[in-house]
mmCIF file of C-alpha atoms in Angstrom:
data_model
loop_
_atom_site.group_PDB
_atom_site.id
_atom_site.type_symbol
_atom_site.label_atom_id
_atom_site.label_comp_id
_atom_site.label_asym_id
_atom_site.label_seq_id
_atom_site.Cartn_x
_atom_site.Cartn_y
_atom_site.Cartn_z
ATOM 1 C CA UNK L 1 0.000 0.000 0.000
ATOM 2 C CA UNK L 2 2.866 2.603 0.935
ATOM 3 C CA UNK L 3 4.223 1.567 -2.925
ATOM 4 C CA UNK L 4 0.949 3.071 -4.154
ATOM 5 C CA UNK L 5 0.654 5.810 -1.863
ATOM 6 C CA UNK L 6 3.909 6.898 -3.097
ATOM 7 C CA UNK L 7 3.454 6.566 -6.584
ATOM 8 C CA UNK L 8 -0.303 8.264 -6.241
ATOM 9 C CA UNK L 9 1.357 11.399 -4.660
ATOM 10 C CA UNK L 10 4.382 11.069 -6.936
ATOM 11 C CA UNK L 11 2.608 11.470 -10.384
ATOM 12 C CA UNK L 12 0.110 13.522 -8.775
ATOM 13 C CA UNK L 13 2.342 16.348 -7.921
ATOM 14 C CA UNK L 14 4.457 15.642 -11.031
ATOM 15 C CA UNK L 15 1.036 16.958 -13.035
ATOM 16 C CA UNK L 16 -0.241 19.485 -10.861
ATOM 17 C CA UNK L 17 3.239 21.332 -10.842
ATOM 18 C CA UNK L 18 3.494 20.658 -14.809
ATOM 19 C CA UNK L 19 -0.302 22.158 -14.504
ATOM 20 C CA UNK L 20 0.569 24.924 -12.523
ATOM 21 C CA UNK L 21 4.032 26.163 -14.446
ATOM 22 C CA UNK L 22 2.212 25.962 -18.304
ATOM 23 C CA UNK L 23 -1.018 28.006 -16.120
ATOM 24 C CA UNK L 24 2.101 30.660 -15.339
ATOM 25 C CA UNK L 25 3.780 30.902 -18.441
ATOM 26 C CA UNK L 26 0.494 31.239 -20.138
ATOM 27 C CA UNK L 27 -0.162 34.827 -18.134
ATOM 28 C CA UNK L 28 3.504 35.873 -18.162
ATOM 29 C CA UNK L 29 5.274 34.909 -21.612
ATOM 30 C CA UNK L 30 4.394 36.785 -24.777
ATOM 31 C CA UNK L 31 5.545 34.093 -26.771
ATOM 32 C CA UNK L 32 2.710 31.711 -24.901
ATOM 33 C CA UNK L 33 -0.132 34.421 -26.871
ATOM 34 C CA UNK L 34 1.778 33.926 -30.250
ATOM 35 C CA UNK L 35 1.726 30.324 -29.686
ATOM 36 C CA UNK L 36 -2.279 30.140 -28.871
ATOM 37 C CA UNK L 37 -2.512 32.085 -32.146
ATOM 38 C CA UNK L 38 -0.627 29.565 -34.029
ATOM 39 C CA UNK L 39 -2.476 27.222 -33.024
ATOM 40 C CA UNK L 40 -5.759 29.308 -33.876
ATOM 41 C CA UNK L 41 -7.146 29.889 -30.604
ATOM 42 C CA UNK L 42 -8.405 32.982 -29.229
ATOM 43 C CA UNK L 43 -6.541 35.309 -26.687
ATOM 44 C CA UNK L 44 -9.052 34.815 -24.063
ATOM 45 C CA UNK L 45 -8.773 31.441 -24.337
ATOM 46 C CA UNK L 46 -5.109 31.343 -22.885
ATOM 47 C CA UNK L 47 -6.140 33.335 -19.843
ATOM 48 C CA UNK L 48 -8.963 30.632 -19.142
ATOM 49 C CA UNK L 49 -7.082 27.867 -19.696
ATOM 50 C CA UNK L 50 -4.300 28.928 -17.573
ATOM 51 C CA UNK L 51 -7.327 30.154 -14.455
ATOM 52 C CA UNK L 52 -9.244 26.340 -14.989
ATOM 53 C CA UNK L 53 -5.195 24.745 -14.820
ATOM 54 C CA UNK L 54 -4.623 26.472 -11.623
ATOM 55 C CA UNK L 55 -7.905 25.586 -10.081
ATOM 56 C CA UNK L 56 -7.260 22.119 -11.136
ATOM 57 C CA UNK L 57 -3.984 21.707 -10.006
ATOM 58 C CA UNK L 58 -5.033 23.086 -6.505
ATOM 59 C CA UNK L 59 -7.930 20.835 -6.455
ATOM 60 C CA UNK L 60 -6.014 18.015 -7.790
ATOM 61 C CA UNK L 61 -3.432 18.097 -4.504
ATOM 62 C CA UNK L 62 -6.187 18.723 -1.918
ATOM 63 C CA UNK L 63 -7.511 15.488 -0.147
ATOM 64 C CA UNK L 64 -11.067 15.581 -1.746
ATOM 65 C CA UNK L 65 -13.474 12.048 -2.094
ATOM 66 C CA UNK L 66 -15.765 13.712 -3.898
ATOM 67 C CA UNK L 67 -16.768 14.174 -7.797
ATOM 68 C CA UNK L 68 -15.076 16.863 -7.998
ATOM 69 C CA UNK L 69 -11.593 14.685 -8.392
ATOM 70 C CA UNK L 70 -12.881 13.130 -10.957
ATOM 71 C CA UNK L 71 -14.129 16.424 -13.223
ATOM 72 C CA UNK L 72 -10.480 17.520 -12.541
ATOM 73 C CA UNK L 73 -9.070 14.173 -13.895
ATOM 74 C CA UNK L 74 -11.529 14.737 -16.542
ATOM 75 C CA UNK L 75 -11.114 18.317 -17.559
ATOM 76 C CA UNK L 76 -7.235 17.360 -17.830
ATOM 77 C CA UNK L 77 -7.597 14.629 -19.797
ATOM 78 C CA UNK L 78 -9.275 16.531 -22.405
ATOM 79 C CA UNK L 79 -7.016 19.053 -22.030
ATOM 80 C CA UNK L 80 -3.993 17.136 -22.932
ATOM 81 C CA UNK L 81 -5.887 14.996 -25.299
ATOM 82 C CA UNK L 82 -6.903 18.380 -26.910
ATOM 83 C CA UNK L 83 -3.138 19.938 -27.120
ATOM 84 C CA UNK L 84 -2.084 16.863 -28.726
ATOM 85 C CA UNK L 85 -4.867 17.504 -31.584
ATOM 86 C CA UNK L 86 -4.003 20.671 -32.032
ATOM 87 C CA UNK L 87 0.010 20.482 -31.707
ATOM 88 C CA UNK L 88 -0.019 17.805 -34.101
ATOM 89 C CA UNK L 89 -3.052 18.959 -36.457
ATOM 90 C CA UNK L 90 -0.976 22.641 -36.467
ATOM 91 C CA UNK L 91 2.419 20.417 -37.882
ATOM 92 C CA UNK L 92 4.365 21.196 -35.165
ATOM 93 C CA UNK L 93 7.193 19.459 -34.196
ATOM 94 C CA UNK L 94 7.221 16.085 -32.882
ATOM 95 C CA UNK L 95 8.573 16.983 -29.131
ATOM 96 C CA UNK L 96 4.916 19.516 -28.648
ATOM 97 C CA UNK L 97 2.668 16.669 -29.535
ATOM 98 C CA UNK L 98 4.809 13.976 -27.277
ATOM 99 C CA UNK L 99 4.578 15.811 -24.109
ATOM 100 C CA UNK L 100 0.608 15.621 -23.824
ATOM 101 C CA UNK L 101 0.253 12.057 -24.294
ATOM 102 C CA UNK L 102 3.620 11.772 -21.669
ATOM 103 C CA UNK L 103 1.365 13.934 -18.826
ATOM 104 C CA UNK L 104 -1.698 12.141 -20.120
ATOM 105 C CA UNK L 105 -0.260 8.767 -18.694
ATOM 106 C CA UNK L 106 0.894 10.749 -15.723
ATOM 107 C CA UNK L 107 -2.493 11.650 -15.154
ATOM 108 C CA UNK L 108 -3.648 7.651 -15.915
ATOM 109 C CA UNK L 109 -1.455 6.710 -13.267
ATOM 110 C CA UNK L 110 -2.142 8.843 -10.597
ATOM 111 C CA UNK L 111 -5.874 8.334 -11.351
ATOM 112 C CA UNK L 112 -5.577 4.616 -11.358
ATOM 113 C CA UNK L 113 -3.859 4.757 -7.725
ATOM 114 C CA UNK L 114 -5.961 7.407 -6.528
ATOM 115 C CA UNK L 115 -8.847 4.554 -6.884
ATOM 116 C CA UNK L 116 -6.725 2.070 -5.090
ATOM 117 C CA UNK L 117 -5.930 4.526 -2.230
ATOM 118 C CA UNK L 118 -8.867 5.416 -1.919
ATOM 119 C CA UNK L 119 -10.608 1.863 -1.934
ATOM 120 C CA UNK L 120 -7.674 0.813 0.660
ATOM 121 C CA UNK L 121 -8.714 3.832 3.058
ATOM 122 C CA UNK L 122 -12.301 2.987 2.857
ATOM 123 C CA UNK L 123 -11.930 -0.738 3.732
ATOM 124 C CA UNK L 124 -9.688 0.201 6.791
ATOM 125 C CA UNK L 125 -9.938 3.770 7.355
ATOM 126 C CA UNK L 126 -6.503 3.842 9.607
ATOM 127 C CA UNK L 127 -4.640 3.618 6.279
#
């Protein structure tokens, strides 16, 4: 169990700092709005991305059972699913589209032992 604790905390914080640095750079690097309109998005489309990422990552590291958890892992999941459809439908290189689907099984993993940990904690609640 202390295996999957580990690893559930581990790849956890992994994407919520990933979450929370890309939420930064979106507000704070110019090149970040050339980027969104490369990729044919709207300005104020950056600024609520990067708000919903920081609310997500904070949400993601606080100790919630709730449904909540599981509209964060959600919302994430399309939102890496969705940067890999645009990186690669935009033709750019190789590296932008790998790094979604890399944080994407991240996010599998820490989802998948989130459900063990918390299945462990509800049969024996001293866990």
């Amino acid at each position: 169990m202390k295996a999957i604790k580990i690893t559930y905390w581990a790849t956890t914080t992994i994407v919520a700092l990933m979450m929370t640095y890309s939420a930064y750079a979106y507000l704070t690097q110019a090149a970040m709005l050339q980027a969104f309109n490369h990729l044919g998005y709207p300005g104020y489309f950056r600024v609520e991305l990067a708000l919903a990422k920081l609310a997500g990552a904070a949400l993601l590291l606080i100790p919630l059972k709730s449904l909540i958890k599981e509209w964060v892992y959600a919302g994430f999941t399309f939102t890496f699913i969705s940067a890999f459809i645009a990186h690669s439908a935009s033709g750019d290189p190789v590296n932008y589209r790998v790094m979604p689907v890399i944080f994407l099984v991240f996010l599998a993993v820490s989802y998948i032992t989130y459900h063990k940990v918390k299945q462990a904690t509800t049969k024996n609640p001293a866990l």
